[in-house]
Structures are given as C-alpha cells and as structure tokens.
Amino acid sequence: MIYGYARISTKSQSIERQIRNIKDLYPTAVIVEEVYAGTKVQGRKEFDKLLSKVIKGDTVVFDSVSRMSRNASEGFELYQKLFNKGINLVFLKEPHINTATYKKALTNNIPMTNTDVDFILEGINKYLLSLAKEQIRIAFKQSEKEVKDLKQRTKEGIETARLNGKQIGQTRGSKLITKKSIKSKKQIQKYSKDFDGNLKDTEVMKLIGIARNSYYKYKKELSEELKNQ
C-alpha cells in the first residue's frame, strides 16, 4: 500500500501543492491530510492513525522531510523505527535519504577477501554506513533549523516594524471589520426588532445562523455605528 502524507501548519495555508507533487509520481497513493501547528511528531491525529496501520512493505511518501518532522532527534528516531519495521519512506525533495538508499548502503558492503586487508575493508563498510546515517540526521537537523530561522526572522521583523512606529496586531478596543461582520450587521439591522425588523434576538440568531457571542458583539457595534451617523 502506498500512502502520501501532506501536512500544513494552519488552515490558511494550501495543501494542494504537496498533494499534487505526491500524486504526480505516485498516482495511486492514498493521501492523508493534516492541519497541525506543532513541530513534534506527537499530537498529529492523522499521522498517528497512519503510523498505527502501516505494515511491512507499505510506502509512505512525503513532499519533504519537514512534513514528517521538524524536530531532528524525533525525526531520526521515527525514521529508524519505521525502517526497522520494513516501511518504505520516500522524500520527494530529499531522495538521498529515502529508505531504499539507506538500505542499499546497508547491504552493498565491500566483500571481504580473507586476507590482511579485510580490517581495512571492514572499516570502509562501517564508514559508509555511518555516512548514510549522518545524511539522514543532517536532513532532519536542517528541517529543524529552518523552523528556528523562520521564527527568528518573524520575531525580528515584528520588532523592526514596532521600532518604526507601525501598529502590530489589532489595537485594543478597535473593531475587526470582515465580510462576515458586515453581512451579519446588515441582517441584524434588517430583522431585529431593535432596528428595522420585528424579530427577537434568539429568532434573528437562528435565522442568520450566528453564535450568541458574535451576535451581541455585532449588535453592539451596529448600535454605536448608527448612533454616530
């Protein structure tokens, strides 16, 4: 069975690019989608479900190593665990650490000669295996570093903007104007008996499908806006 795992950090991001990349090379892959803001493996519900059902011989495809884990130690540990279970791992952007490549490094040892040079050949084989493991570690370390660098750049950007006198975030007490708030206020004004309509608050809420807290928030803002006109 071939699975494709696609993950984004927030709902505002698009997951389509990852799915498209996976499907281009593995059109029969069963796609598992996840929206998760953390960097650790634990806590990803869909990924946990996938890990619980994959069996020896199955393949899991990732668009990049960062989709599997952005925590270096956990990522390498999970890689080794899945490899030992016989699960094939494919990383489209880092093919040099695919389990097929790692497996090749394990099995393609230089044959012994039953001579005095065997201790040299044994050392070479151990070096090649260590090199393969180190490449995997480096890939996960790089993924973790990218997260830290991004957080640092964001922090520095916010501080620079603040020092330049720019408003960061919403000002305390200010109103956040959205398409939803504009539409809701128009409907409240139209149907509420406190404005142009003849319906009670609970009836308006049910009619326009809005939560109680949002309703009274918009109603209060609407009253203030009409009062200031």
PDB file of C-alpha atoms in Angstrom:
ATOM      1  CA  MET A   1       0.000   0.000   0.000  1.00  0.00           C
ATOM      2  CA  ILE A   2       1.252   3.494  -0.868  1.00  0.00           C
ATOM      3  CA  TYR A   3       0.296   6.439   1.321  1.00  0.00           C
ATOM      4  CA  GLY A   4       1.031  10.100   0.787  1.00  0.00           C
ATOM      5  CA  TYR A   5       1.225  12.302   3.870  1.00  0.00           C
ATOM      6  CA  ALA A   6       0.598  16.030   3.374  1.00  0.00           C
ATOM      7  CA  ARG A   7       0.737  18.477   6.272  1.00  0.00           C
ATOM      8  CA  ILE A   8       0.230  22.205   6.711  1.00  0.00           C
ATOM      9  CA  SER A   9       0.581  24.271   9.873  1.00  0.00           C
ATOM     10  CA  THR A  10      -2.525  26.446   9.588  1.00  0.00           C
ATOM     11  CA  LYS A  11      -5.854  26.320   7.762  1.00  0.00           C
ATOM     12  CA  SER A  12      -4.917  29.457   5.817  1.00  0.00           C
ATOM     13  CA  GLN A  13      -2.123  27.563   4.019  1.00  0.00           C
ATOM     14  CA  SER A  14      -2.680  25.455   0.907  1.00  0.00           C
ATOM     15  CA  ILE A  15      -2.035  21.730   0.980  1.00  0.00           C
ATOM     16  CA  GLU A  16      -2.686  21.234  -2.730  1.00  0.00           C
ATOM     17  CA  ARG A  17       0.942  21.650  -3.840  1.00  0.00           C
ATOM     18  CA  GLN A  18       2.111  18.785  -1.647  1.00  0.00           C
ATOM     19  CA  ILE A  19      -0.710  16.516  -2.811  1.00  0.00           C
ATOM     20  CA  ARG A  20      -0.024  17.369  -6.444  1.00  0.00           C
ATOM     21  CA  ASN A  21       3.698  16.601  -6.075  1.00  0.00           C
ATOM     22  CA  ILE A  22       2.962  13.234  -4.474  1.00  0.00           C
ATOM     23  CA  LYS A  23       0.264  12.281  -6.989  1.00  0.00           C
ATOM     24  CA  ASP A  24       2.495  13.204  -9.938  1.00  0.00           C
ATOM     25  CA  LEU A  25       4.913  10.408  -9.024  1.00  0.00           C
ATOM     26  CA  TYR A  26       2.554   8.108  -7.099  1.00  0.00           C
ATOM     27  CA  PRO A  27      -0.909   8.486  -8.704  1.00  0.00           C
ATOM     28  CA  THR A  28      -2.377   5.581  -6.708  1.00  0.00           C
ATOM     29  CA  ALA A  29      -1.209   6.909  -3.336  1.00  0.00           C
ATOM     30  CA  VAL A  30      -3.854   7.234  -0.621  1.00  0.00           C
ATOM     31  CA  ILE A  31      -3.470  10.803   0.616  1.00  0.00           C
ATOM     32  CA  VAL A  32      -3.568  11.553   4.335  1.00  0.00           C
ATOM     33  CA  GLU A  33      -4.072  15.274   5.051  1.00  0.00           C
ATOM     34  CA  GLU A  34      -3.233  17.034   8.304  1.00  0.00           C
ATOM     35  CA  VAL A  35      -3.513  20.575   9.662  1.00  0.00           C
ATOM     36  CA  TYR A  36      -1.184  20.834  12.656  1.00  0.00           C
ATOM     37  CA  ALA A  37       0.800  23.756  14.057  1.00  0.00           C
ATOM     38  CA  GLY A  38       3.392  21.862  16.088  1.00  0.00           C
ATOM     39  CA  THR A  39       6.879  20.723  15.121  1.00  0.00           C
ATOM     40  CA  LYS A  40       6.870  17.439  17.045  1.00  0.00           C
ATOM     41  CA  VAL A  41       5.547  14.132  15.779  1.00  0.00           C
ATOM     42  CA  GLN A  42       3.301  13.504  18.806  1.00  0.00           C
ATOM     43  CA  GLY A  43      -0.146  15.029  18.638  1.00  0.00           C
ATOM     44  CA  ARG A  44      -0.768  14.696  14.927  1.00  0.00           C
ATOM     45  CA  LYS A  45      -4.001  12.715  14.887  1.00  0.00           C
ATOM     46  CA  GLU A  46      -3.996  11.745  11.224  1.00  0.00           C
ATOM     47  CA  PHE A  47      -0.298  10.874  11.250  1.00  0.00           C
ATOM     48  CA  ASP A  48      -0.781   8.768  14.384  1.00  0.00           C
ATOM     49  CA  LYS A  49      -3.594   6.876  12.623  1.00  0.00           C
ATOM     50  CA  LEU A  50      -1.349   6.303   9.615  1.00  0.00           C
ATOM     51  CA  LEU A  51       1.525   5.010  11.752  1.00  0.00           C
ATOM     52  CA  SER A  52      -0.811   2.606  13.522  1.00  0.00           C
ATOM     53  CA  LYS A  53      -1.948   0.918  10.308  1.00  0.00           C
ATOM     54  CA  VAL A  54       1.138   0.790   8.070  1.00  0.00           C
ATOM     55  CA  ILE A  55       2.680  -2.656   7.793  1.00  0.00           C
ATOM     56  CA  LYS A  56       5.868  -4.144   6.400  1.00  0.00           C
ATOM     57  CA  GLY A  57       6.173  -3.402   2.689  1.00  0.00           C
ATOM     58  CA  ASP A  58       3.969  -0.287   2.779  1.00  0.00           C
ATOM     59  CA  THR A  59       5.324   3.009   1.455  1.00  0.00           C
ATOM     60  CA  VAL A  60       4.811   6.492   2.915  1.00  0.00           C
ATOM     61  CA  VAL A  61       5.591   9.420   0.618  1.00  0.00           C
ATOM     62  CA  PHE A  62       6.368  12.922   1.891  1.00  0.00           C
ATOM     63  CA  ASP A  63       6.838  16.054  -0.179  1.00  0.00           C
ATOM     64  CA  SER A  64       9.833  16.860   2.017  1.00  0.00           C
ATOM     65  CA  VAL A  65      11.464  15.692   5.233  1.00  0.00           C
ATOM     66  CA  SER A  66       9.917  18.669   7.075  1.00  0.00           C
ATOM     67  CA  ARG A  67       6.454  17.162   6.515  1.00  0.00           C
ATOM     68  CA  MET A  68       7.500  14.102   8.522  1.00  0.00           C
ATOM     69  CA  SER A  69       9.180  16.013  11.351  1.00  0.00           C
ATOM     70  CA  ARG A  70      10.819  19.333  12.098  1.00  0.00           C
ATOM     71  CA  ASN A  71      12.372  18.021  15.271  1.00  0.00           C
ATOM     72  CA  ALA A  72      15.760  16.487  14.456  1.00  0.00           C
ATOM     73  CA  SER A  73      16.047  13.881  17.211  1.00  0.00           C
ATOM     74  CA  GLU A  74      12.413  12.728  16.978  1.00  0.00           C
ATOM     75  CA  GLY A  75      12.521  12.634  13.191  1.00  0.00           C
ATOM     76  CA  PHE A  76      15.646  10.459  13.078  1.00  0.00           C
ATOM     77  CA  GLU A  77      14.275   8.168  15.781  1.00  0.00           C
ATOM     78  CA  LEU A  78      11.000   7.708  13.885  1.00  0.00           C
ATOM     79  CA  TYR A  79      12.870   7.108  10.622  1.00  0.00           C
ATOM     80  CA  GLN A  80      14.882   4.302  12.225  1.00  0.00           C
ATOM     81  CA  LYS A  81      11.775   2.812  13.829  1.00  0.00           C
ATOM     82  CA  LEU A  82       9.831   2.702  10.562  1.00  0.00           C
ATOM     83  CA  PHE A  83      12.840   1.416   8.634  1.00  0.00           C
ATOM     84  CA  ASN A  84      13.250  -1.452  11.098  1.00  0.00           C
ATOM     85  CA  LYS A  85       9.541  -2.298  10.650  1.00  0.00           C
ATOM     86  CA  GLY A  86      10.088  -2.627   6.900  1.00  0.00           C
ATOM     87  CA  ILE A  87       8.204   0.558   5.972  1.00  0.00           C
ATOM     88  CA  ASN A  88       9.486   2.318   2.863  1.00  0.00           C
ATOM     89  CA  LEU A  89       9.929   6.094   3.253  1.00  0.00           C
ATOM     90  CA  VAL A  90      10.143   8.416   0.266  1.00  0.00           C
ATOM     91  CA  PHE A  91      11.068  12.108   0.450  1.00  0.00           C
ATOM     92  CA  LEU A  92      10.489  13.838  -2.881  1.00  0.00           C
ATOM     93  CA  LYS A  93      12.799  16.764  -2.149  1.00  0.00           C
ATOM     94  CA  GLU A  94      15.490  14.709  -0.359  1.00  0.00           C
ATOM     95  CA  PRO A  95      15.698  11.430  -2.315  1.00  0.00           C
ATOM     96  CA  HIS A  96      19.207  10.784  -0.972  1.00  0.00           C
ATOM     97  CA  ILE A  97      17.685   9.783   2.393  1.00  0.00           C
ATOM     98  CA  ASN A  98      14.915   7.528   1.065  1.00  0.00           C
ATOM     99  CA  THR A  99      14.928   4.199   2.891  1.00  0.00           C
ATOM    100  CA  ALA A 100      15.785   2.480  -0.413  1.00  0.00           C
ATOM    101  CA  THR A 101      19.036   4.463  -0.498  1.00  0.00           C
ATOM    102  CA  TYR A 102      19.738   3.707   3.153  1.00  0.00           C
ATOM    103  CA  LYS A 103      19.007   0.024   2.610  1.00  0.00           C
ATOM    104  CA  LYS A 104      21.453  -0.004  -0.277  1.00  0.00           C
ATOM    105  CA  ALA A 105      24.158   1.418   1.984  1.00  0.00           C
ATOM    106  CA  LEU A 106      23.477  -1.362   4.488  1.00  0.00           C
ATOM    107  CA  THR A 107      23.572  -4.222   2.009  1.00  0.00           C
ATOM    108  CA  ASN A 108      26.137  -3.095  -0.561  1.00  0.00           C
ATOM    109  CA  ASN A 109      29.140  -3.807   1.623  1.00  0.00           C
ATOM    110  CA  ILE A 110      32.507  -4.337   0.057  1.00  0.00           C
ATOM    111  CA  PRO A 111      33.072  -8.145   0.193  1.00  0.00           C
ATOM    112  CA  MET A 112      35.767  -9.493   2.454  1.00  0.00           C
ATOM    113  CA  THR A 113      38.849 -11.107   0.876  1.00  0.00           C
ATOM    114  CA  ASN A 114      40.012 -13.335   3.733  1.00  0.00           C
ATOM    115  CA  THR A 115      43.339 -11.520   3.651  1.00  0.00           C
ATOM    116  CA  ASP A 116      45.120  -8.982   5.853  1.00  0.00           C
ATOM    117  CA  VAL A 117      43.295  -6.110   4.128  1.00  0.00           C
ATOM    118  CA  ASP A 118      39.912  -7.227   5.481  1.00  0.00           C
ATOM    119  CA  PHE A 119      40.266  -4.990   8.540  1.00  0.00           C
ATOM    120  CA  ILE A 120      40.585  -2.017   6.149  1.00  0.00           C
ATOM    121  CA  LEU A 121      37.546  -3.113   4.146  1.00  0.00           C
ATOM    122  CA  GLU A 122      35.564  -3.581   7.354  1.00  0.00           C
ATOM    123  CA  GLY A 123      36.457  -0.040   8.358  1.00  0.00           C
ATOM    124  CA  ILE A 124      35.331   1.278   4.973  1.00  0.00           C
ATOM    125  CA  ASN A 125      31.985  -0.535   5.276  1.00  0.00           C
ATOM    126  CA  LYS A 126      31.397   0.921   8.737  1.00  0.00           C
ATOM    127  CA  TYR A 127      32.284   4.375   7.425  1.00  0.00           C
ATOM    128  CA  LEU A 128      29.803   4.109   4.527  1.00  0.00           C
ATOM    129  CA  LEU A 129      27.036   3.058   6.918  1.00  0.00           C
ATOM    130  CA  SER A 130      27.849   5.903   9.310  1.00  0.00           C
ATOM    131  CA  LEU A 131      27.852   8.316   6.378  1.00  0.00           C
ATOM    132  CA  ALA A 132      24.374   7.188   5.329  1.00  0.00           C
ATOM    133  CA  LYS A 133      23.068   7.632   8.887  1.00  0.00           C
ATOM    134  CA  GLU A 134      24.666  11.059   9.146  1.00  0.00           C
ATOM    135  CA  GLN A 135      22.978  12.200   5.916  1.00  0.00           C
ATOM    136  CA  ILE A 136      19.606  11.314   7.447  1.00  0.00           C
ATOM    137  CA  ARG A 137      20.443  13.173  10.665  1.00  0.00           C
ATOM    138  CA  ILE A 138      21.586  16.248   8.714  1.00  0.00           C
ATOM    139  CA  ALA A 139      18.328  16.328   6.721  1.00  0.00           C
ATOM    140  CA  PHE A 140      16.229  16.411   9.902  1.00  0.00           C
ATOM    141  CA  LYS A 141      18.591  18.925  11.548  1.00  0.00           C
ATOM    142  CA  GLN A 142      18.253  21.207   8.526  1.00  0.00           C
ATOM    143  CA  SER A 143      14.471  20.940   8.742  1.00  0.00           C
ATOM    144  CA  GLU A 144      14.562  21.916  12.426  1.00  0.00           C
ATOM    145  CA  LYS A 145      16.940  24.807  11.688  1.00  0.00           C
ATOM    146  CA  GLU A 146      14.564  26.178   9.029  1.00  0.00           C
ATOM    147  CA  VAL A 147      11.779  26.401  11.631  1.00  0.00           C
ATOM    148  CA  LYS A 148      14.016  28.200  14.127  1.00  0.00           C
ATOM    149  CA  ASP A 149      15.308  30.588  11.450  1.00  0.00           C
ATOM    150  CA  LEU A 150      11.764  31.394  10.314  1.00  0.00           C
ATOM    151  CA  LYS A 151      10.647  32.123  13.877  1.00  0.00           C
ATOM    152  CA  GLN A 152      13.685  34.334  14.428  1.00  0.00           C
ATOM    153  CA  ARG A 153      13.127  36.262  11.173  1.00  0.00           C
ATOM    154  CA  THR A 154       9.465  36.773  12.074  1.00  0.00           C
ATOM    155  CA  LYS A 155      10.385  37.994  15.552  1.00  0.00           C
ATOM    156  CA  GLU A 156      12.991  40.391  14.151  1.00  0.00           C
ATOM    157  CA  GLY A 157      10.567  41.654  11.505  1.00  0.00           C
ATOM    158  CA  ILE A 158       7.904  42.410  14.125  1.00  0.00           C
ATOM    159  CA  GLU A 159      10.439  44.199  16.334  1.00  0.00           C
ATOM    160  CA  THR A 160      11.717  46.270  13.386  1.00  0.00           C
ATOM    161  CA  ALA A 161       8.167  47.265  12.465  1.00  0.00           C
ATOM    162  CA  ARG A 162       7.432  48.172  16.090  1.00  0.00           C
ATOM    163  CA  LEU A 163      10.544  50.355  16.340  1.00  0.00           C
ATOM    164  CA  ASN A 164       9.493  52.091  13.129  1.00  0.00           C
ATOM    165  CA  GLY A 165       6.198  53.006  14.746  1.00  0.00           C
ATOM    166  CA  LYS A 166       3.991  50.520  12.892  1.00  0.00           C
ATOM    167  CA  GLN A 167       0.972  49.009  14.634  1.00  0.00           C
ATOM    168  CA  ILE A 168       1.450  45.291  15.251  1.00  0.00           C
ATOM    169  CA  GLY A 169      -1.793  43.361  15.595  1.00  0.00           C
ATOM    170  CA  GLN A 170      -5.181  44.798  16.404  1.00  0.00           C
ATOM    171  CA  THR A 171      -5.346  47.912  18.582  1.00  0.00           C
ATOM    172  CA  ARG A 172      -7.046  47.320  21.921  1.00  0.00           C
ATOM    173  CA  GLY A 173     -10.722  48.281  21.665  1.00  0.00           C
ATOM    174  CA  SER A 174     -10.676  48.516  17.881  1.00  0.00           C
ATOM    175  CA  LYS A 175     -13.183  46.706  15.662  1.00  0.00           C
ATOM    176  CA  LEU A 176     -12.083  43.979  13.271  1.00  0.00           C
ATOM    177  CA  ILE A 177     -14.041  44.501  10.063  1.00  0.00           C
ATOM    178  CA  THR A 178     -14.618  41.373   7.992  1.00  0.00           C
ATOM    179  CA  LYS A 179     -17.015  40.279   5.262  1.00  0.00           C
ATOM    180  CA  LYS A 180     -18.825  38.228   7.893  1.00  0.00           C
ATOM    181  CA  SER A 181     -19.244  41.167  10.282  1.00  0.00           C
ATOM    182  CA  ILE A 182     -20.529  43.469   7.520  1.00  0.00           C
ATOM    183  CA  LYS A 183     -23.049  40.881   6.302  1.00  0.00           C
ATOM    184  CA  SER A 184     -24.172  39.977   9.838  1.00  0.00           C
ATOM    185  CA  LYS A 185     -24.757  43.613  10.832  1.00  0.00           C
ATOM    186  CA  LYS A 186     -26.893  44.199   7.744  1.00  0.00           C
ATOM    187  CA  GLN A 187     -29.010  41.155   8.604  1.00  0.00           C
ATOM    188  CA  ILE A 188     -29.308  42.169  12.265  1.00  0.00           C
ATOM    189  CA  GLN A 189     -30.448  45.647  11.252  1.00  0.00           C
ATOM    190  CA  LYS A 190     -32.961  44.166   8.830  1.00  0.00           C
ATOM    191  CA  TYR A 191     -34.544  41.550  11.119  1.00  0.00           C
ATOM    192  CA  SER A 192     -34.047  42.695  14.740  1.00  0.00           C
ATOM    193  CA  LYS A 193     -36.965  44.467  16.424  1.00  0.00           C
ATOM    194  CA  ASP A 194     -34.403  46.839  17.936  1.00  0.00           C
ATOM    195  CA  PHE A 195     -33.733  48.178  14.455  1.00  0.00           C
ATOM    196  CA  ASP A 196     -35.835  47.782  11.269  1.00  0.00           C
ATOM    197  CA  GLY A 197     -37.324  44.327  11.892  1.00  0.00           C
ATOM    198  CA  ASN A 198     -39.726  42.635  14.252  1.00  0.00           C
ATOM    199  CA  LEU A 199     -37.849  39.529  15.432  1.00  0.00           C
ATOM    200  CA  LYS A 200     -36.434  38.758  18.887  1.00  0.00           C
ATOM    201  CA  ASP A 201     -32.690  38.274  19.357  1.00  0.00           C
ATOM    202  CA  THR A 202     -32.949  34.478  19.579  1.00  0.00           C
ATOM    203  CA  GLU A 203     -35.020  34.395  16.378  1.00  0.00           C
ATOM    204  CA  VAL A 204     -32.507  36.542  14.495  1.00  0.00           C
ATOM    205  CA  MET A 205     -29.614  34.373  15.680  1.00  0.00           C
ATOM    206  CA  LYS A 206     -31.363  31.253  14.422  1.00  0.00           C
ATOM    207  CA  LEU A 207     -32.394  32.876  11.150  1.00  0.00           C
ATOM    208  CA  ILE A 208     -28.955  34.137  10.124  1.00  0.00           C
ATOM    209  CA  GLY A 209     -27.033  31.277  11.767  1.00  0.00           C
ATOM    210  CA  ILE A 210     -24.702  33.169  14.074  1.00  0.00           C
ATOM    211  CA  ALA A 211     -23.297  32.355  17.523  1.00  0.00           C
ATOM    212  CA  ARG A 212     -24.675  34.185  20.565  1.00  0.00           C
ATOM    213  CA  ASN A 213     -21.413  35.983  21.452  1.00  0.00           C
ATOM    214  CA  SER A 214     -20.841  37.153  17.876  1.00  0.00           C
ATOM    215  CA  TYR A 215     -24.456  38.268  17.575  1.00  0.00           C
ATOM    216  CA  TYR A 216     -24.373  40.552  20.619  1.00  0.00           C
ATOM    217  CA  LYS A 217     -20.925  41.837  19.668  1.00  0.00           C
ATOM    218  CA  TYR A 218     -22.116  42.831  16.189  1.00  0.00           C
ATOM    219  CA  LYS A 219     -25.371  44.227  17.576  1.00  0.00           C
ATOM    220  CA  LYS A 220     -23.489  46.479  19.989  1.00  0.00           C
ATOM    221  CA  GLU A 221     -21.138  47.681  17.255  1.00  0.00           C
ATOM    222  CA  LEU A 222     -24.106  48.292  14.951  1.00  0.00           C
ATOM    223  CA  SER A 223     -25.870  50.424  17.590  1.00  0.00           C
ATOM    224  CA  GLU A 224     -22.739  52.557  18.029  1.00  0.00           C
ATOM    225  CA  GLU A 225     -22.271  52.943  14.272  1.00  0.00           C
ATOM    226  CA  LEU A 226     -25.881  54.054  13.733  1.00  0.00           C
ATOM    227  CA  LYS A 227     -25.654  56.412  16.685  1.00  0.00           C
ATOM    228  CA  ASN A 228     -22.583  58.112  15.182  1.00  0.00           C
ATOM    229  CA  GLN A 229     -24.101  58.538  11.718  1.00  0.00           C
TER     230      GLN A 229
END
